[in-house]
Short mmCIF file of C-alpha atoms in Angstrom, two decimals:
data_model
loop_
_atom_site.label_atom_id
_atom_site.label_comp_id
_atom_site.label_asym_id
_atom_site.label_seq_id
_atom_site.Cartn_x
_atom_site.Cartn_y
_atom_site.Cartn_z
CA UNK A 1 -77.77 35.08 -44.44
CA UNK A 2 -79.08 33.93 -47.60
CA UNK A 3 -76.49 35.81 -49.36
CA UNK A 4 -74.15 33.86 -47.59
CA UNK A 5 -75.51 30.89 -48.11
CA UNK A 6 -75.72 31.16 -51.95
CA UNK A 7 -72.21 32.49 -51.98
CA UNK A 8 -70.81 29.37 -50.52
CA UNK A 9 -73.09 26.71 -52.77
CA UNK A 10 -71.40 29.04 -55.57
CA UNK A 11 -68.20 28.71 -54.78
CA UNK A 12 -68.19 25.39 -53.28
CA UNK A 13 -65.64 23.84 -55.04
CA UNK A 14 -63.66 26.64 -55.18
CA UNK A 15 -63.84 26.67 -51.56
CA UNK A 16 -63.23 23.19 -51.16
CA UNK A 17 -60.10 23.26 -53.16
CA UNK A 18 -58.97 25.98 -51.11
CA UNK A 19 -59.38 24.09 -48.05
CA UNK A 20 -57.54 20.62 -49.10
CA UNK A 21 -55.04 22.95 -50.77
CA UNK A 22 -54.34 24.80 -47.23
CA UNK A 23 -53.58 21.50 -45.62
CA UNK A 24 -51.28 19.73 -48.64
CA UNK A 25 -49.43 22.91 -48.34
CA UNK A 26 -48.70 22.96 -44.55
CA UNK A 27 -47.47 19.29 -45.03
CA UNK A 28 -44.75 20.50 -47.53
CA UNK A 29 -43.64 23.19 -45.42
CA UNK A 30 -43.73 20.59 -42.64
CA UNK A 31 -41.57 17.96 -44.63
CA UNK A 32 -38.89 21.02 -45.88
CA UNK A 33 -38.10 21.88 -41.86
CA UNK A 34 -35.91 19.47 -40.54
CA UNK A 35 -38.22 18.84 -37.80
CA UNK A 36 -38.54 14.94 -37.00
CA UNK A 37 -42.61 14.47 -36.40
CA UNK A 38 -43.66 14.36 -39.69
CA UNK A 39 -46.76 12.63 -40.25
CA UNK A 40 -46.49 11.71 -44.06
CA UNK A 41 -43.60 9.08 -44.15
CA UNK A 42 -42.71 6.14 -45.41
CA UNK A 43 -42.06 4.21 -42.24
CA UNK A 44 -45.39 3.08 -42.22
CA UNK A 45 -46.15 -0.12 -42.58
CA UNK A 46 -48.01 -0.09 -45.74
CA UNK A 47 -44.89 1.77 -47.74
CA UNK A 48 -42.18 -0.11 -45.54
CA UNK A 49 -43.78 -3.13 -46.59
CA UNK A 50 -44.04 -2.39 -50.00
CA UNK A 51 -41.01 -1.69 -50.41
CA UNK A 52 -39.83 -4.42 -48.73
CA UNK A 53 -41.55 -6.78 -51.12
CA UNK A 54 -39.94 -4.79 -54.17
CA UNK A 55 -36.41 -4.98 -52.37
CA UNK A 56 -36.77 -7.94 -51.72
CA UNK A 57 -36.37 -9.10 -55.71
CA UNK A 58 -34.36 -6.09 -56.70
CA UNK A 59 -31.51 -7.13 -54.29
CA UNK A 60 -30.52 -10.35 -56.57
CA UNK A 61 -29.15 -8.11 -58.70
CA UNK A 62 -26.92 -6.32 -56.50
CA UNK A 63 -25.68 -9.53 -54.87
CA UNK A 64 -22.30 -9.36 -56.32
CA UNK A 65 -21.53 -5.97 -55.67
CA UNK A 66 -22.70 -6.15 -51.99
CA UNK A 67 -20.56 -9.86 -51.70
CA UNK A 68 -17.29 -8.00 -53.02
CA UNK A 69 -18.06 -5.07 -50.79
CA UNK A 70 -18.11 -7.33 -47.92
CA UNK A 71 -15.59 -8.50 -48.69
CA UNK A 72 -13.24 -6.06 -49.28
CA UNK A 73 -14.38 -4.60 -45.85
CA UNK A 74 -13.31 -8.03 -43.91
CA UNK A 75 -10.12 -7.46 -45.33
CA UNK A 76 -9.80 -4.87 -44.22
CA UNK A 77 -10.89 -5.38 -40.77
CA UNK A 78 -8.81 -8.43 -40.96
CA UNK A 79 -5.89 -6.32 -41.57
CA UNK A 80 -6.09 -3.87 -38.82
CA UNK A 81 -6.89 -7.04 -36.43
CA UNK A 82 -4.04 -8.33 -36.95
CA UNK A 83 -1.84 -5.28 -36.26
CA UNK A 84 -3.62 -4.59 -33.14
CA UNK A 85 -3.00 -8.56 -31.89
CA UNK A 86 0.76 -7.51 -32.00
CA UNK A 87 0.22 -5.37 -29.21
CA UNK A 88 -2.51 -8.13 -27.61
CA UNK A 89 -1.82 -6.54 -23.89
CA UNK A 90 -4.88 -4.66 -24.53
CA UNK A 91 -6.85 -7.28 -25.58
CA UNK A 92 -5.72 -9.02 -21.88
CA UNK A 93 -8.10 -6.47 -20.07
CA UNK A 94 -11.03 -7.30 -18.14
CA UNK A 95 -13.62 -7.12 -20.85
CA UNK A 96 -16.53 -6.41 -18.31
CA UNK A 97 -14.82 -2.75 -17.33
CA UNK A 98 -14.72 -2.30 -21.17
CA UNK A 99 -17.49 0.26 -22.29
CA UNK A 100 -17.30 0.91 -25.73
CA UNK A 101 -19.19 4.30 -26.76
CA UNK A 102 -20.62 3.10 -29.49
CA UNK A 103 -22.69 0.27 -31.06
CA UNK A 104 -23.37 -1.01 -34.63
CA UNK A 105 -26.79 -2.72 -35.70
CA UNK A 106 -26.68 -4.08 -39.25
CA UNK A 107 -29.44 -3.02 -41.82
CA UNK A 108 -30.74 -2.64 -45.25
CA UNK A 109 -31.99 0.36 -47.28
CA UNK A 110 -34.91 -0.51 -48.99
CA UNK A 111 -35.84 2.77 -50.97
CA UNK A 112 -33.50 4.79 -52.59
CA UNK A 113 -33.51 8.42 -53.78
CA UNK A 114 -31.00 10.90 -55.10
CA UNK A 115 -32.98 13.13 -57.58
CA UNK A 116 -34.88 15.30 -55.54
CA UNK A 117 -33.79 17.90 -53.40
CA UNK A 118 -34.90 16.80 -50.26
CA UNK A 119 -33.73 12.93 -50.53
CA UNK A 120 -35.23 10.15 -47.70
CA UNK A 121 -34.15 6.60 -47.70
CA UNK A 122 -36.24 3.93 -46.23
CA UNK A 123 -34.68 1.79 -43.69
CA UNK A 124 -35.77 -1.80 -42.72
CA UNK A 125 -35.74 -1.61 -39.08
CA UNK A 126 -37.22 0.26 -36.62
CA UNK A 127 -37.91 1.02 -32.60
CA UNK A 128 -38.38 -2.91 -32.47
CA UNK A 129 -34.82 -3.25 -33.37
CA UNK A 130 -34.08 -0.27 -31.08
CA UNK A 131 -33.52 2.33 -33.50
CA UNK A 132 -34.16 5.85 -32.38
CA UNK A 133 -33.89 8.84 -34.63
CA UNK A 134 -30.77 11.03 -34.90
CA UNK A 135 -28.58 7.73 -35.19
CA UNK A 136 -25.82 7.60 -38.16
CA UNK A 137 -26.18 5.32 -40.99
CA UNK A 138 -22.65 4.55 -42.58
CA UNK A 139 -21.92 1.60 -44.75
CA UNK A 140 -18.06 0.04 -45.55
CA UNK A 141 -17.90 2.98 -47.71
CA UNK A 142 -18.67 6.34 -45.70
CA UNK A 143 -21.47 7.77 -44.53
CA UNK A 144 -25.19 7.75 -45.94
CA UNK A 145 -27.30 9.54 -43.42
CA UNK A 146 -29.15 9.91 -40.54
CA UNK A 147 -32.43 8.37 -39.09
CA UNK A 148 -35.26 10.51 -38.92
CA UNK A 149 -38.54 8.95 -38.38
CA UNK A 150 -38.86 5.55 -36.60
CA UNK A 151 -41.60 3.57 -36.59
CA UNK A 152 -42.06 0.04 -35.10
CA UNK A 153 -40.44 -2.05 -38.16
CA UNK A 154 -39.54 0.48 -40.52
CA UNK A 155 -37.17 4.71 -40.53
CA UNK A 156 -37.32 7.33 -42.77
CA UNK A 157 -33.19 8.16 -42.92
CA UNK A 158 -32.37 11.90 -44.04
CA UNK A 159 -29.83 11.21 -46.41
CA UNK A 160 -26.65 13.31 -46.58
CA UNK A 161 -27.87 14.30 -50.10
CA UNK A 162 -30.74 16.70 -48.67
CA UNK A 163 -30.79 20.20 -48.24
CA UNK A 164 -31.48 19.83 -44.47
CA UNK A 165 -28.85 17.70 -43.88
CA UNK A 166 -25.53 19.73 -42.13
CA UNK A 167 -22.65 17.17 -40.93
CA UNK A 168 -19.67 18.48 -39.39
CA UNK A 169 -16.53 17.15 -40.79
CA UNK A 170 -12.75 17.79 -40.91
CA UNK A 171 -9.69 17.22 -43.33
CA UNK A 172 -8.05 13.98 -42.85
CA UNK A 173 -4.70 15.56 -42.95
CA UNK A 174 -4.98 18.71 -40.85
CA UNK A 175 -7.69 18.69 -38.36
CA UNK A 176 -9.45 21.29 -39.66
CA UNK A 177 -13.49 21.45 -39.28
CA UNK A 178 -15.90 22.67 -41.79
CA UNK A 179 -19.63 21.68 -42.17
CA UNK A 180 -20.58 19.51 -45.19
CA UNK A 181 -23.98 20.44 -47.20
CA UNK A 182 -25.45 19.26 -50.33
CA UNK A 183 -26.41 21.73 -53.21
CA UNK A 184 -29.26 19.87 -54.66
CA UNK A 185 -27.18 19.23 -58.15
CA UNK A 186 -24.95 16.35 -58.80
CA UNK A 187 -25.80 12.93 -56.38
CA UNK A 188 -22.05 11.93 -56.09
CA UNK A 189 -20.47 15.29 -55.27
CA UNK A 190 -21.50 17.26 -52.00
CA UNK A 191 -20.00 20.43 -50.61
CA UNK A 192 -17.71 21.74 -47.58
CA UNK A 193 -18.75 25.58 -46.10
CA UNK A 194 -17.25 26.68 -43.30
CA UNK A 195 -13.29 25.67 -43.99
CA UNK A 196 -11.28 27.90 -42.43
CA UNK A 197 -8.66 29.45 -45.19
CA UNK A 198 -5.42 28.19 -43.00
CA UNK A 199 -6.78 24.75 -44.15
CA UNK A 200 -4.99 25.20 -47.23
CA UNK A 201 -6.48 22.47 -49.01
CA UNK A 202 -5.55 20.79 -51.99
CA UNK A 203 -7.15 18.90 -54.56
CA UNK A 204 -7.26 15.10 -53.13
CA UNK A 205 -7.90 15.53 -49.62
CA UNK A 206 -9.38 13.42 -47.86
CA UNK A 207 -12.64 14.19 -45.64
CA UNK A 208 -13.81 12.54 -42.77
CA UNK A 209 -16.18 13.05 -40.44
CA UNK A 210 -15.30 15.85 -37.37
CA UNK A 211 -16.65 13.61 -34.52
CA UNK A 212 -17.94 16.75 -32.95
CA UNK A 213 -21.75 15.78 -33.00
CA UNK A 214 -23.17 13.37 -31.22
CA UNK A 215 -24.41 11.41 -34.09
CA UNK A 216 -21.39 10.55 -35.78
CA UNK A 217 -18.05 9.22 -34.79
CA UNK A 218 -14.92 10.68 -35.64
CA UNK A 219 -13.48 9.36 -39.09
CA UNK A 220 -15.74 7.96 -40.83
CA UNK A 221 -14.54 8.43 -44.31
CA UNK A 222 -16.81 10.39 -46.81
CA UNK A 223 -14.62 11.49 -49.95
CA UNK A 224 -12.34 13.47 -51.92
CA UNK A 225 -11.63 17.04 -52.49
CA UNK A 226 -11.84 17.37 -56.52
CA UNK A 227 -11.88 21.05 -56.41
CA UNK A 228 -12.24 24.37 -55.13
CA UNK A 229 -13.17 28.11 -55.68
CA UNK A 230 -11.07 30.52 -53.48
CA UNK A 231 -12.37 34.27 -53.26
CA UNK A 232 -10.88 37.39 -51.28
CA UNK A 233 -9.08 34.45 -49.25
CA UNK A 234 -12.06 32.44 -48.47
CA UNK A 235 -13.28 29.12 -49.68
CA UNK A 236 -16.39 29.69 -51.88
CA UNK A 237 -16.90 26.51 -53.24
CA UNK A 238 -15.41 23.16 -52.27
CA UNK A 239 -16.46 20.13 -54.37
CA UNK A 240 -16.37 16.63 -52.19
CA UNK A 241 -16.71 13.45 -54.71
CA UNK A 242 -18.50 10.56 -52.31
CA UNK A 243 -16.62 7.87 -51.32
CA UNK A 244 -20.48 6.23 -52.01
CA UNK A 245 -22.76 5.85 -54.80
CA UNK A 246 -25.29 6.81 -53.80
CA UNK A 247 -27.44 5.24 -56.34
CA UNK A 248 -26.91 1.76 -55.03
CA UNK A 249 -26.91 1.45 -51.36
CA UNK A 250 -28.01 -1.87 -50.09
CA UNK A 251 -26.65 -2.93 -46.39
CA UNK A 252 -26.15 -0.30 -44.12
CA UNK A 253 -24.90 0.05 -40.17
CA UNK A 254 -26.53 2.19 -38.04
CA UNK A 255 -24.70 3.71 -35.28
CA UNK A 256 -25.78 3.95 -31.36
CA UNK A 257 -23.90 6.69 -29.61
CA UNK A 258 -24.45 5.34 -25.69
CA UNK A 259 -22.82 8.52 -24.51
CA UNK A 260 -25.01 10.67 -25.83
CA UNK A 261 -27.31 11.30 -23.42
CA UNK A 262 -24.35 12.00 -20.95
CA UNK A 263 -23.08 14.29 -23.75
CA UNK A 264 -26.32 16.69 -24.16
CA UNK A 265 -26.67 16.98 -20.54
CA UNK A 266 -23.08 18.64 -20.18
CA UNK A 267 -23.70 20.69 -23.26
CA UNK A 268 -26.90 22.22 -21.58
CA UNK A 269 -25.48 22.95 -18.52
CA UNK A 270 -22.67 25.10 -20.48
CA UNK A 271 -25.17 26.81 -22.28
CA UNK B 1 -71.39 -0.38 -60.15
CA UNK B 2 -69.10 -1.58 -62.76
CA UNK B 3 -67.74 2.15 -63.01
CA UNK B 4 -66.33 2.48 -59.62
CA UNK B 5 -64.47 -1.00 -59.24
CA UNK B 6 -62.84 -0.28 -62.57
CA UNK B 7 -62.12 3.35 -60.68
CA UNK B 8 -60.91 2.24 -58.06
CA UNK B 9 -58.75 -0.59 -59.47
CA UNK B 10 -57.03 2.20 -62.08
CA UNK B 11 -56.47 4.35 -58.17
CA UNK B 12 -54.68 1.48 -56.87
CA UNK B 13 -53.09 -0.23 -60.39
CA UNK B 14 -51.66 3.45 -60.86
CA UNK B 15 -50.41 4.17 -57.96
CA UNK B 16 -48.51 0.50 -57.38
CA UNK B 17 -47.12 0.98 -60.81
CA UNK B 18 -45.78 3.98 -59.43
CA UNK B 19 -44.17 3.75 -56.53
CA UNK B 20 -43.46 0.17 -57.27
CA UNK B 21 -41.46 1.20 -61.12
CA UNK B 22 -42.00 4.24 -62.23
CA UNK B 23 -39.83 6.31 -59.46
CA UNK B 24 -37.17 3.48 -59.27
CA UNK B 25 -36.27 4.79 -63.37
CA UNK B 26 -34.10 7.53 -62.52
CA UNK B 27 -34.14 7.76 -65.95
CA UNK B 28 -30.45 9.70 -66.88
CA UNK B 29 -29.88 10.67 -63.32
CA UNK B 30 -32.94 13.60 -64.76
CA UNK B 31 -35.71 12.44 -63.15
CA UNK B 32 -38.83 9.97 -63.04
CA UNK B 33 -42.09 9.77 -65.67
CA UNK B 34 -45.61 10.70 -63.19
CA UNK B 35 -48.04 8.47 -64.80
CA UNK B 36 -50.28 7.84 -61.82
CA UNK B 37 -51.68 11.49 -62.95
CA UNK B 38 -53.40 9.67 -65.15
CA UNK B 39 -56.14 9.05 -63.15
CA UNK B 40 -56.86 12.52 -62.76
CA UNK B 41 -57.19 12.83 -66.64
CA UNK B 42 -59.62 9.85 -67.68
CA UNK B 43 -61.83 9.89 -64.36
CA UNK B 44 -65.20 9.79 -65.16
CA UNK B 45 -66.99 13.80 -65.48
CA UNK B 46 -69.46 14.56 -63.35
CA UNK B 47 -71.71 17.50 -62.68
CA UNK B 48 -70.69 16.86 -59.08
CA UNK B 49 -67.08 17.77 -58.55
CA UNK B 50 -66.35 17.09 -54.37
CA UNK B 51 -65.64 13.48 -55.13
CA UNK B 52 -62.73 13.79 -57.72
CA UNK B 53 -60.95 16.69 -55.92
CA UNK B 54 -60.95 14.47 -52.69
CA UNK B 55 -59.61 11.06 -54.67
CA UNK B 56 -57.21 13.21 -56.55
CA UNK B 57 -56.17 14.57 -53.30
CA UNK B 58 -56.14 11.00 -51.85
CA UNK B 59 -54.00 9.86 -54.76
CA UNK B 60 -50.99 12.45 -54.84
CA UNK B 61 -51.34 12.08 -50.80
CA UNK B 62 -50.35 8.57 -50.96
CA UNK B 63 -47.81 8.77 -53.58
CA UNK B 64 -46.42 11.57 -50.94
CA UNK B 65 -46.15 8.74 -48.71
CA UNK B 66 -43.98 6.61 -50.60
CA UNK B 67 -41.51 9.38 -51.26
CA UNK B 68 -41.52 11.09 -47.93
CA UNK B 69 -42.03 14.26 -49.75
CA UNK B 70 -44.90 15.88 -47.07
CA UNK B 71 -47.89 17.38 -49.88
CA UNK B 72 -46.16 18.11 -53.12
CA UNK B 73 -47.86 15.72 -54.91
CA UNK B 74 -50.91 16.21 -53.52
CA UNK B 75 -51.01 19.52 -53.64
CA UNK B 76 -50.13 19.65 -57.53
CA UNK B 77 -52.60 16.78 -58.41
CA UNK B 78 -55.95 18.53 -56.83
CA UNK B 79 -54.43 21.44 -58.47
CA UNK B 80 -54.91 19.87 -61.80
CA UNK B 81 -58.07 17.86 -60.83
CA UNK B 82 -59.72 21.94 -59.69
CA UNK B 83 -58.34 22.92 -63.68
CA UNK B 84 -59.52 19.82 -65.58
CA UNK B 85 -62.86 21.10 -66.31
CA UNK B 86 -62.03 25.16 -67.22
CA UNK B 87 -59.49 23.72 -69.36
CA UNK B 88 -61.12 20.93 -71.66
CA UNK B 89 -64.11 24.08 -71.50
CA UNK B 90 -61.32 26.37 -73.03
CA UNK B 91 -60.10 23.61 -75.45
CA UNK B 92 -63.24 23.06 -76.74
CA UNK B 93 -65.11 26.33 -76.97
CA UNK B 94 -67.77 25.42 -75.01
CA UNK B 95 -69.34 27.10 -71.98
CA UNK B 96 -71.24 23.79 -71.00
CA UNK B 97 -70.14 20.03 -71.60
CA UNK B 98 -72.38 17.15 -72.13
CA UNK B 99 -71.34 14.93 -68.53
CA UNK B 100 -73.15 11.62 -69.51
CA UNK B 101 -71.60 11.15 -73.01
CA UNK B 102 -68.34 12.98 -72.68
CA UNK B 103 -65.20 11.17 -73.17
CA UNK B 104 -61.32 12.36 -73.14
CA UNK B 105 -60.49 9.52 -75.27
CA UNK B 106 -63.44 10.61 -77.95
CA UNK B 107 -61.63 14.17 -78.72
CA UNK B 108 -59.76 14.55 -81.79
CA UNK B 109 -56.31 13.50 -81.21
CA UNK B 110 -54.83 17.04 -81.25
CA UNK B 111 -57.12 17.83 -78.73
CA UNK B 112 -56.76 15.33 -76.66
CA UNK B 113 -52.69 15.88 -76.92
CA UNK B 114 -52.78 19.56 -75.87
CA UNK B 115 -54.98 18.99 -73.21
CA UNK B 116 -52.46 16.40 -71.64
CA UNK B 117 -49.74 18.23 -72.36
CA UNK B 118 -51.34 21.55 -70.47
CA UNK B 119 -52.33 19.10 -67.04
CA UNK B 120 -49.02 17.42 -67.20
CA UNK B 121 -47.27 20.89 -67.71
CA UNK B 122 -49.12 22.37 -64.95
CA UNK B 123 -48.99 19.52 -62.84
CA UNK B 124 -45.22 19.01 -63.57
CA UNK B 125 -43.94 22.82 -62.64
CA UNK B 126 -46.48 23.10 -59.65
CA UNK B 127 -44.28 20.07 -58.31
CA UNK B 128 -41.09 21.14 -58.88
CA UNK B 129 -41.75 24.43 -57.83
CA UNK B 130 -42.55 22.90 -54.22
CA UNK B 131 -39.95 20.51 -54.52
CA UNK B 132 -37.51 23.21 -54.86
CA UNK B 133 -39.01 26.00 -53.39
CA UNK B 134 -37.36 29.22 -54.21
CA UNK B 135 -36.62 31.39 -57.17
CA UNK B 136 -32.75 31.13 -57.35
CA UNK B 137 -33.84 27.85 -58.52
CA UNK B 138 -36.48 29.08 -61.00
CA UNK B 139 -33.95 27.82 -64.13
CA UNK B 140 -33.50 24.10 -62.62
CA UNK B 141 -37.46 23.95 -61.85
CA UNK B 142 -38.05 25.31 -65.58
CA UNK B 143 -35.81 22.30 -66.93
CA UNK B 144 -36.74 19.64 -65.09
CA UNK B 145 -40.04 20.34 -65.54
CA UNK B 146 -39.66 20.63 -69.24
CA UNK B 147 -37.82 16.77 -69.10
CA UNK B 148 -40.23 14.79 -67.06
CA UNK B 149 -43.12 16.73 -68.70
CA UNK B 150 -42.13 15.05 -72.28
CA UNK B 151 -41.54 11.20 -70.40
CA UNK B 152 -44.68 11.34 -68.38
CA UNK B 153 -46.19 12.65 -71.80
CA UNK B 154 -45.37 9.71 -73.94
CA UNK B 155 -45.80 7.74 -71.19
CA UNK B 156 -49.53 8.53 -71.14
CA UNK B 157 -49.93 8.57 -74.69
CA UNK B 158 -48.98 4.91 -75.12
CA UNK B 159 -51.23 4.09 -71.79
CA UNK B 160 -54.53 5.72 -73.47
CA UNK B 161 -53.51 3.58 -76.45
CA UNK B 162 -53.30 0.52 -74.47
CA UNK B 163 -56.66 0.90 -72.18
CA UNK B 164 -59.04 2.37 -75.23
CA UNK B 165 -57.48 -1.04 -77.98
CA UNK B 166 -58.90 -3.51 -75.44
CA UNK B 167 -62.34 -2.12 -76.03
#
């Protein structure tokens, strides 16, 4: 017993390292699974507000960008307004029988990252403004990422340019699906897997997204094809340069899919 | 008394100045400088060791926070914080060091530079190694390390310079 004893006052430190060691290294493995309930997070309140604060100065520079992209998006909106009021029989309808599927709630980023290989953004609302994780978060540009931890006034978002992130999307021009996935190098360029080889892509395609999850809508645009490696008449490699930069995100939409509930349940009972 | 507000005002100066600045750089799309490791480098030696592992621990935890990135940092700053000690023992020679009138800012400058280097190093590749977390990736984890090593580097140099002039 004393033995033991004096081993352990000897190697206390050692030990203790060993312990606090055990536990910062089950919260990395934690944080590179895609699972939701992670406890270290900046949705907190502390970090949220932080970064709040910081955002809070930092945004007068961006003003002018964000203005024109506004702008540029009420255009247009405008635009496509006006060609639908041709056809205004629609608009005639009893709007109470209208259900739309989904719903937008406006929103900021107020952390950025694109250098690591597991990017979060911090979002400034949270389960007050009825945010729930697994929403999309587009702006006027394309898509940006999805929420992942919610807290009361602040979300974590899993940005498209993490390793964990897998969106299913489809060429613009042919219908095709593929699954979109970031390789950790370049913040503006992600890549395609999956593309069937009848695709038969070219460089300039457009990519959208495939509608085929739950979390995002069909055609929300995301970029261009800029190129591609094909091998024993398969796509290796296909290069996607983002609509986005996503160095400078400020406002943000976040998407509520109300059929999604409705959605999962059928997709259970198949399975 | 003295002692542990200046402590704990570096803890929260360094880590504000972190999360705050230092990881909105970006510097060259390469990566950010890691000065809050500071702290782990000019906290005061003691014979007593269970209080500096847990603030170092504390410190990289929180910075982890900020950046949503689970326990990378704190993982690699107790890991240098467990090292400090064997290494300044190797740098110097010694098998026993003097805890009431040691200082790091006393050694001889080239001294003092390769122990920084060797915790930043350390610190620096035990990061990126859980960042990236796999061997294909052993060349990008070598670079980057390599890169922010050298900013957080300078960036420390010029910080001891600053806190030791206003003496």
């Amino acid at each position: 017993m004393q033995r033991i004893i004096g081993f352990l006052l000897k190697y206390k430190y050692f030990l203790f390292f060993i312990f606090l060691q055990v536990i910062a290294f089950s919260l990395t493995v934690k944080s590179h699974s895609f699972h939701r309930s992670k406890f270290v997070n900046s949705a907190n309140a502390i970090s949220g507000g932080i970064y709040n604060r910081v955002n809070s100065i930092e945004e007068y520079v961006y003003l002018k960008t964000y203005n024109e992209q506004l702008l540029e998006e009420n255009t247009r909106l405008k635009n496509e307004l006006a060609l639908r009021l041709k056809d205004s029989a629609i608009w005639r309808q009893d709007s109470t029988k209208y259900e739309r599927q989904f719903s937008f709630t406006s929103g900021k980023i107020i952390h950025n990252q694109y250098l690591r290989k597991f990017n979060y953004l911090t979002l400034d609302k949270g389960s007050d403004d009825h945010i729930e994780p697994d929403q999309a978060v587009i702006n006027s540009l394309g898509i940006i990422g999805i929420t992942n931890t919610v807290n009361s006034n602040y979300a974590t978002v899993l940005s498209i340019l993490n390793g964990n992130a897998k969106i299913n999307v489809k060429l613009k021009k042919s219908e095709h699906f593929g699954t979109m996935q970031w390789n950790g190098d370049d913040y503006n360029t992600v890549q395609v897997i999956d593309l069937p080889i009848q695709a038969n892509i070219q460089v300039g395609d457009s990519v959208i997204t495939g509608g085929k999850s739950t979390i995002f809508p069909d055609g929300i645009p995301i970029g261009v094809i800029t190129d591609f490696v094909k091998t024993n008449n398969e796509y290796t490699t296909i290069n996607v340069k983002l609509h986005n930069d996503m160095s400078a995100i400020g406002p943000v939409f976040i998407i509520k899919n109300a059929d999604k509930d409705k959605i999962l349940q059928i997709e259970e009972t198949i399975h | 008394m003295g002692d542990i507000v200046k402590n704990i005002g570096l803890f929260l100066g360094l880590l504000l100045l972190q999360v705050m600045i230092l990881n909105k750089i970006n510097f060259l799309g390469y990566g950010n400088p890691m000065l809050y490791i500071l702290f782990i480098l000019v906290f005061p030696m003691k014979k007593d060791r269970s209080l500096f592992l847990i603030l170092s621990f504390i410190l990289g935890l929180c910075v982890d926070f900020f950046l949503d990135s689970g326990g990378i940092n704190a993982s690699a700053s107790l890991l240098i914080a467990y090292i400090r000690l064997p290494v300044l023992k190797g740098l110097l020679n010694k098998t026993e060091i003097d805890f009431a009138v040691f200082k790091i800012t006393n050694l001889p400058f080239l001294k003092l530079l390769s122990f920084i280097a060797i915790m930043v190093f350390v610190h620096h590749l035990a990061f990126f190694s859980l960042e990236y977390f796999s061997f294909k990736a052993i060349l990008t984890i070598l670079s980057r390390t390599i890169l922010t090593s050298i900013f957080t580097l300078i960036l420390i140099i010029f910080s001891l310079l600053l806190m030791t002039k206003q003496k």
